[in-house]
mmCIF file of C-alpha atoms in Angstrom:
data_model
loop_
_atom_site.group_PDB
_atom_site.id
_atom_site.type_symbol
_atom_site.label_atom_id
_atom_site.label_comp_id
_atom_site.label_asym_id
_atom_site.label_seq_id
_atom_site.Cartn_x
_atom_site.Cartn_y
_atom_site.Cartn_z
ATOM 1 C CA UNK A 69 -33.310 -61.881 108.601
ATOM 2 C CA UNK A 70 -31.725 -62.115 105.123
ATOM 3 C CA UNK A 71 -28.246 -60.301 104.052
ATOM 4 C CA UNK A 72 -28.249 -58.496 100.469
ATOM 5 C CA UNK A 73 -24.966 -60.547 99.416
ATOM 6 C CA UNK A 74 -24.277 -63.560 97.354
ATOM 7 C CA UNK A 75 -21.910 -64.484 99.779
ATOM 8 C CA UNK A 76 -21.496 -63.920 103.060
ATOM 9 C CA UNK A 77 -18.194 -64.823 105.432
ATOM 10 C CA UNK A 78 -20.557 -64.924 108.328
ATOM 11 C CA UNK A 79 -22.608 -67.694 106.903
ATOM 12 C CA UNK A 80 -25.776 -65.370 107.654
ATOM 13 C CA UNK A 81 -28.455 -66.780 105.190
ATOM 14 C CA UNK A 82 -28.772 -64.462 102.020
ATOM 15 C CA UNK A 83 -31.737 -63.506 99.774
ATOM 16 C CA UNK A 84 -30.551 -65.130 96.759
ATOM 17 C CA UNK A 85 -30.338 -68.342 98.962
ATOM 18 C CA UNK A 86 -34.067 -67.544 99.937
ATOM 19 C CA UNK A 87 -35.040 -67.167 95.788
ATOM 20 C CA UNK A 88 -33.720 -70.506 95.646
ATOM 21 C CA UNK A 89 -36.068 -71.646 98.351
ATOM 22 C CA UNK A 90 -38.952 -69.784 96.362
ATOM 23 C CA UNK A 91 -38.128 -71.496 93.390
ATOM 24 C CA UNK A 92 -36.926 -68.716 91.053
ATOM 25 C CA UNK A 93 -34.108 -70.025 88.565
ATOM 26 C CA UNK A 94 -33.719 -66.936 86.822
ATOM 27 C CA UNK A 95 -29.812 -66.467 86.435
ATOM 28 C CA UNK A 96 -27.893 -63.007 86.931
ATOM 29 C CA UNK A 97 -30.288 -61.631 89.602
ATOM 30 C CA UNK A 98 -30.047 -58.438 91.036
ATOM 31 C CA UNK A 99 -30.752 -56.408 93.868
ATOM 32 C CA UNK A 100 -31.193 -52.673 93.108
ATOM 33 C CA UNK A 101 -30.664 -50.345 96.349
ATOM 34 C CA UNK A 102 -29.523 -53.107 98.693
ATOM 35 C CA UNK A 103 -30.518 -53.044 102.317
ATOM 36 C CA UNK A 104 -28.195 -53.528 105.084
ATOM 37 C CA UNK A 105 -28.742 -56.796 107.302
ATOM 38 C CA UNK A 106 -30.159 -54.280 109.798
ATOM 39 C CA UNK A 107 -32.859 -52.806 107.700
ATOM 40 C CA UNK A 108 -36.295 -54.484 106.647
ATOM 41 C CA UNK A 109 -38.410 -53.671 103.872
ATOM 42 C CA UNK A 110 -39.134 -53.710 99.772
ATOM 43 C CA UNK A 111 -36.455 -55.174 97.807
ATOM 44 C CA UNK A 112 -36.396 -54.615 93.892
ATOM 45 C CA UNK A 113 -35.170 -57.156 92.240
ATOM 46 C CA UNK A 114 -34.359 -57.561 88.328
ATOM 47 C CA UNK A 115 -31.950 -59.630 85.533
ATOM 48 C CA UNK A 116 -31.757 -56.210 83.726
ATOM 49 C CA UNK A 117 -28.285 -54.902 84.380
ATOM 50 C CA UNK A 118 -29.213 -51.641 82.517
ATOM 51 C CA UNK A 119 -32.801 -51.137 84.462
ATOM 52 C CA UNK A 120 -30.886 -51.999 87.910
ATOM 53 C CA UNK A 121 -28.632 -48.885 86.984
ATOM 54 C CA UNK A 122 -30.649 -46.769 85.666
ATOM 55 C CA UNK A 123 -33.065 -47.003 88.693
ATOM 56 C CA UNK A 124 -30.418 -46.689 91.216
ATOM 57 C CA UNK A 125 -28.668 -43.376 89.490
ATOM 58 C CA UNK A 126 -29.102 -40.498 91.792
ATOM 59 C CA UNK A 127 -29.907 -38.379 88.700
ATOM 60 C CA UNK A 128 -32.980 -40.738 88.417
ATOM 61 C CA UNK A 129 -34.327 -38.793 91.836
ATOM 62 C CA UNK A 130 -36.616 -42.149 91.921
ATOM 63 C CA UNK A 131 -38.457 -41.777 95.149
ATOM 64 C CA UNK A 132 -37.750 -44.168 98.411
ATOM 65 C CA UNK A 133 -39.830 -44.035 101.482
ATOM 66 C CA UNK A 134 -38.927 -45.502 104.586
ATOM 67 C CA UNK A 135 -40.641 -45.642 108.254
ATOM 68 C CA UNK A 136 -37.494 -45.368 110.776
ATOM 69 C CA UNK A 137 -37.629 -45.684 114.408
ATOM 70 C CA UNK A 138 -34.840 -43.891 116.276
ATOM 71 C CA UNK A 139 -34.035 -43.975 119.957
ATOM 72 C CA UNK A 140 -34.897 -41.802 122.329
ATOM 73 C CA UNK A 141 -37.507 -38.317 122.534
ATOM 74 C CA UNK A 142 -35.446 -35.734 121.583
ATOM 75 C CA UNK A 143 -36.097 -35.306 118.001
ATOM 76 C CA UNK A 144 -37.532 -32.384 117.889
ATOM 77 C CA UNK A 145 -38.425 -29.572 115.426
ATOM 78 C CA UNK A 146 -35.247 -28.079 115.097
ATOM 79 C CA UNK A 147 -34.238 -31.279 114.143
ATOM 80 C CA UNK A 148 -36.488 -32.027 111.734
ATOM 81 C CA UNK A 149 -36.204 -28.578 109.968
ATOM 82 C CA UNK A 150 -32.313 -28.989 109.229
ATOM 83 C CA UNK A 151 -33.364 -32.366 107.880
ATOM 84 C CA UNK A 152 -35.652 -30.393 105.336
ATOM 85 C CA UNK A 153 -33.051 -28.467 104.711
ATOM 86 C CA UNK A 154 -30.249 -30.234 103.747
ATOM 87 C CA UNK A 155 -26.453 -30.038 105.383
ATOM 88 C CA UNK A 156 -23.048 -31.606 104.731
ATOM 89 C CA UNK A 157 -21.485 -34.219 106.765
ATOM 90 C CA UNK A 158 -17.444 -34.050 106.111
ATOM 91 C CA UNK A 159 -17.970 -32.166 103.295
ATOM 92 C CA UNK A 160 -20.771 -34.221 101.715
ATOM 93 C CA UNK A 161 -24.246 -33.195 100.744
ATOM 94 C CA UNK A 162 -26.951 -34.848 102.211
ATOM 95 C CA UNK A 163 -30.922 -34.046 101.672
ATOM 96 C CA UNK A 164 -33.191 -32.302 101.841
ATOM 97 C CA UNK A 165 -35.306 -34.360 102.912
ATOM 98 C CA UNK A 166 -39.232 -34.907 103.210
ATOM 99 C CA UNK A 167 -39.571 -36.125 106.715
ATOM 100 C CA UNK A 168 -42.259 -35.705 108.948
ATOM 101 C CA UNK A 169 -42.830 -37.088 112.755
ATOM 102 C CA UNK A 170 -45.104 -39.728 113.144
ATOM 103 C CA UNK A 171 -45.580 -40.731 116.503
ATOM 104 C CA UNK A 172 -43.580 -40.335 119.624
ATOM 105 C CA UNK A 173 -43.151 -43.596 121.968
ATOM 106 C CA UNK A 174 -41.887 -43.331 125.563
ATOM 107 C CA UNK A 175 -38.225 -44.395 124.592
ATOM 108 C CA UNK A 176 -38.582 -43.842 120.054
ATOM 109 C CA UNK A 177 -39.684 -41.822 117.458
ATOM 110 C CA UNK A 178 -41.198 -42.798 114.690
ATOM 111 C CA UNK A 179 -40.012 -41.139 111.503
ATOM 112 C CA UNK A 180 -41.530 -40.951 107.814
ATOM 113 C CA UNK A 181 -39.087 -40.079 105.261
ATOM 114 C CA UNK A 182 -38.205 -39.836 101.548
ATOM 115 C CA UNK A 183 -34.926 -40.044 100.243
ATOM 116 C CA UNK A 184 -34.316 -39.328 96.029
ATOM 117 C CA UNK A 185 -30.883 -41.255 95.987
ATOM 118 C CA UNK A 186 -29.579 -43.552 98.591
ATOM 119 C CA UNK A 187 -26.474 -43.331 99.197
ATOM 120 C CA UNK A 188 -25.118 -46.495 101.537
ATOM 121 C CA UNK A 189 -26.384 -46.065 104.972
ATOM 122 C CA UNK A 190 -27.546 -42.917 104.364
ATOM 123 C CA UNK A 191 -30.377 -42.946 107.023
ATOM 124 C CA UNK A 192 -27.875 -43.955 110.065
ATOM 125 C CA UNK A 193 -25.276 -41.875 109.262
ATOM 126 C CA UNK A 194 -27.989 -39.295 109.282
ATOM 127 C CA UNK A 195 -28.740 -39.729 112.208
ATOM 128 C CA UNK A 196 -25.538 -40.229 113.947
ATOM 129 C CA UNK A 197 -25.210 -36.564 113.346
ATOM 130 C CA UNK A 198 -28.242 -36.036 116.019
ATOM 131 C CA UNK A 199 -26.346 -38.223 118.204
ATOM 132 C CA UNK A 200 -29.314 -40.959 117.177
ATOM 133 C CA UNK A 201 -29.994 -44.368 116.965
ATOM 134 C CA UNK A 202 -32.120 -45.705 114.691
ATOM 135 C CA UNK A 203 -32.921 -49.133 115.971
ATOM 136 C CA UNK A 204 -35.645 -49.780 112.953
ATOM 137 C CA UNK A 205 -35.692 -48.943 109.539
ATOM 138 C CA UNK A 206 -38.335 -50.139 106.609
ATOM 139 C CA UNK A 207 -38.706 -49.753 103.272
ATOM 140 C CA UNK A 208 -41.537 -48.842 102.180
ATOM 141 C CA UNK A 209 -41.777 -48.200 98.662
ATOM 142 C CA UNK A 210 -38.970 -48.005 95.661
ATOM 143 C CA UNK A 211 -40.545 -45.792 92.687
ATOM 144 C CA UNK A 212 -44.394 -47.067 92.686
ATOM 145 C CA UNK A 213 -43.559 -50.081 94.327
ATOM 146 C CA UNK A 214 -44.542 -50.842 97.469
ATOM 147 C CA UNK A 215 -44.188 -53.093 100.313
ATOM 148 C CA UNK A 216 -48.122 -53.907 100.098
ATOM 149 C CA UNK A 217 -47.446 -55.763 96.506
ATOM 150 C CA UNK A 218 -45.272 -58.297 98.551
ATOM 151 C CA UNK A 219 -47.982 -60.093 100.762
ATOM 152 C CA UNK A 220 -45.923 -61.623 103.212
ATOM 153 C CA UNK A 221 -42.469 -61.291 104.609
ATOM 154 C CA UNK A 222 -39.554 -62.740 102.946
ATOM 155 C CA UNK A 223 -42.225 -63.817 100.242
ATOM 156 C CA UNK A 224 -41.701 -62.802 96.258
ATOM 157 C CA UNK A 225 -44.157 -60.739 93.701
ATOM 158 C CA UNK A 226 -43.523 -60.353 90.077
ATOM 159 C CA UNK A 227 -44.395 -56.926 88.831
ATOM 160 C CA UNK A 228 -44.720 -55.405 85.492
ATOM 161 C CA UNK A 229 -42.385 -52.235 84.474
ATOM 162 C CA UNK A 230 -44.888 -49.105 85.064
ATOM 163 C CA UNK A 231 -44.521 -46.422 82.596
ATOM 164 C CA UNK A 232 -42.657 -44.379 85.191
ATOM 165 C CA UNK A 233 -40.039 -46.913 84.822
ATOM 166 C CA UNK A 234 -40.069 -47.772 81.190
ATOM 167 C CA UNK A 235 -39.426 -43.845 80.579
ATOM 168 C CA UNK A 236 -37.198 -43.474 82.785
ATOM 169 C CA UNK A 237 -35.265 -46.415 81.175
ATOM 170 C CA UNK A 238 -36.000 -45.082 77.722
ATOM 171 C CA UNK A 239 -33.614 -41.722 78.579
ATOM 172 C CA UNK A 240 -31.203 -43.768 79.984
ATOM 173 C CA UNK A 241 -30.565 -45.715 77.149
ATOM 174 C CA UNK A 242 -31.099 -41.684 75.259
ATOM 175 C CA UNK A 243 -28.596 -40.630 77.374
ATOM 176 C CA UNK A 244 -25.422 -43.722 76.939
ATOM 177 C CA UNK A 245 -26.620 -43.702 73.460
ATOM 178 C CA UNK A 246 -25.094 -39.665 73.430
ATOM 179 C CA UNK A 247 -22.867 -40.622 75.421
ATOM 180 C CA UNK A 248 -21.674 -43.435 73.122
ATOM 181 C CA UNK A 249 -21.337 -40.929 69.854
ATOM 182 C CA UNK A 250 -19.440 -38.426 71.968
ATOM 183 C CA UNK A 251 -17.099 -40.654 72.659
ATOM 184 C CA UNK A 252 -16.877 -42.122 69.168
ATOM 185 C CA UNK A 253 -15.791 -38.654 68.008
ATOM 186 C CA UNK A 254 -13.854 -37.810 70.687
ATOM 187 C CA UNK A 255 -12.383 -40.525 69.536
ATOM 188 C CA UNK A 256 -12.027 -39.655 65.878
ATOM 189 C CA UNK A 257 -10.792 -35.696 67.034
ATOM 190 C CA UNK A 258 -8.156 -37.745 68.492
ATOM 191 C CA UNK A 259 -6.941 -40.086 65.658
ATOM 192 C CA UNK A 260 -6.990 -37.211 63.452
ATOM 193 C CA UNK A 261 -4.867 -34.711 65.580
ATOM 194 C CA UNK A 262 -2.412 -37.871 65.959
ATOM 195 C CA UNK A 263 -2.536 -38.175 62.319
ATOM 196 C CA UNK A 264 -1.742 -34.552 61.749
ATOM 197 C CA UNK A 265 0.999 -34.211 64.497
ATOM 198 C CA UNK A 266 2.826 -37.151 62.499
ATOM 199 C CA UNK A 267 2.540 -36.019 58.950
ATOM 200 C CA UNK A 268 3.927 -32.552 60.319
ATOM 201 C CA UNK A 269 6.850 -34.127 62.011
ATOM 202 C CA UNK A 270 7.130 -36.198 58.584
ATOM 203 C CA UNK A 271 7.469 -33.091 56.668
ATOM 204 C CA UNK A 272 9.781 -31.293 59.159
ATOM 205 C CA UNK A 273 11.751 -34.332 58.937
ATOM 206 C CA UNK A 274 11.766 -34.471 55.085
ATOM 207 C CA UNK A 275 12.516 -30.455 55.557
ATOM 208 C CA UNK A 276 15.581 -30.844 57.639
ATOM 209 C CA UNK A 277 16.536 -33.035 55.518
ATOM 210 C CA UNK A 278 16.469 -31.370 52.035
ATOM 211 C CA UNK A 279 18.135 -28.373 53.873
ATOM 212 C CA UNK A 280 21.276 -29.808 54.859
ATOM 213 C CA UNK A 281 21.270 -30.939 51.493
ATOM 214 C CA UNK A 282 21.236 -28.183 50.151
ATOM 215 C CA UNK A 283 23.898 -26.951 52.256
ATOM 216 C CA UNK A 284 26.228 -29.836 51.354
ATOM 217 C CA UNK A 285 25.595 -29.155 47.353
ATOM 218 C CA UNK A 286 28.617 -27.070 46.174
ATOM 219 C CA UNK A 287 27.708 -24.955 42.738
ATOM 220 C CA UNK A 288 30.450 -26.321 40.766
ATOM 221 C CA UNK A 289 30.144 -23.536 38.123
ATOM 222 C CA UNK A 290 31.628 -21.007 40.896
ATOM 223 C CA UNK A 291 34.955 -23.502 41.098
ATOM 224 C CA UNK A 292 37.689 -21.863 39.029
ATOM 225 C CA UNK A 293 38.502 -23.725 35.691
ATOM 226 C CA UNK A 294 42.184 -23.644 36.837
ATOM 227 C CA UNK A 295 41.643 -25.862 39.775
ATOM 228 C CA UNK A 296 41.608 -29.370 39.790
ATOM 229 C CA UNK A 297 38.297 -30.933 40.655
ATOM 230 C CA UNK A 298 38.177 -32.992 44.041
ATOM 231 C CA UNK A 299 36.914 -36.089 43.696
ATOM 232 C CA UNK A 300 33.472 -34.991 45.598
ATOM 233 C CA UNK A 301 33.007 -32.223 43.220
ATOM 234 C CA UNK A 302 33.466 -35.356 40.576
ATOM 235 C CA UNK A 303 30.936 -36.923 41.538
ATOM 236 C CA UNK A 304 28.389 -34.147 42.614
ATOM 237 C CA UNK A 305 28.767 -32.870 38.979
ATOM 238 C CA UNK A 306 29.240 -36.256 36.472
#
């Protein structure tokens, strides 16, 4: 068993420890949709920070299969409908999902399902809402691929991008692209209205200003010629 981690406390070995092993000196590796040290299965694994997000994105909806075994008989049909359904656990949404029963075992079930997002331990926590145990979980496929392009366990395949993949990538860069202009001229709207709001206090300023002024000016021409000039009115008038 590998752990999806570069390092782990428990000195469990890792899969970037086993890419060593294999040979692959590729720097900045990633894992997109990391397993748990419980769960078996495909692993994606790319030095493109941008395709690693943009595949793992739940708006992406890229598909995920997985083969889970859970403990015990009693999933039953009732079960399996609220799965298709959807329902919340503590106020979180979780499914619908395509699940169907594949064969019952005297102590398991054998589940298919497909999940469009993955969020982290999605499948167990699931389940722990059944009051199940799932006790086996493989990955089957990530987008369109699949387990069967890895030959052997713990072994490595190098894949092409399908066009599924390459478009989806293409709107993701579309889509921080927009998001990068909106923010540029959010940006700007907000410069500007700085801008404004200081020229305006400028001018109330320089407003305030002239007014008291204004105030202080006295119109010498009202002062009666009889009366001797102060020395402010002096100097307001030479």
């Amino acid at each position: 068993k590998l752990i999806c981690t570069r390092w782990d406390p428990e000195k469990r070995p890792t899969i970037f420890q086993q890419l060593s092993l294999l040979g692959l000196k590729i720097p900045h590796i990633i894992a997109v949709g990391r397993l748990d040290f419980l769960s078996e299965g495909l692993m994606v694994l790319t030095n493109d920070g941008d395709l690693a997000r943009a595949l793992e994105l739940p708006s992406s909806e890229i598909e995920r299969t997985y083969r889970v075994r859970v403990f015990g008989r009693r999933f039953d049909e009732k079960k399996l409908d609220q799965l298709r359904r959807g329902f919340k656990i503590k106020g979180r949404k979780y499914g619908p999902y395509v699940t169907e029963i594949v064969k019952r075992q005297t102590s398991n079930t054998w589940l298919h399902m497909k999940l469009y997002e993955g969020k982290n331990n999605e499948i167990r926590r699931v389940m722990r809402k059944f009051s199940l145990r799932v006790n086996r979980l493989i990955r089957q496929s990530y987008g369109q691929y699949t387990l069967g392009l890895v030959p052997n366990p713990n072994d490595l395949a190098e894949v092409r991008m399908t066009k599924q993949i390459k478009t989806l990538l293409f709107k993701y860069y579309k889509e921080k692209a927009q998001e990068s202009q909106e923010r540029y001229h959010k940006e700007k709207a907000e410069h500007l209205y700085l801008q404004t709001q200081k020229q305006e206090a400028l001018e109330a300023e320089q407003e305030t200003k002239q007014k008291k002024l204004s105030e202080a000016y006295v119109d010498l021409s009202q002062t009666p010629s009889d009366k001797p000039l102060g020395l402010g009115e002096r100097l307001l008038r030479g």
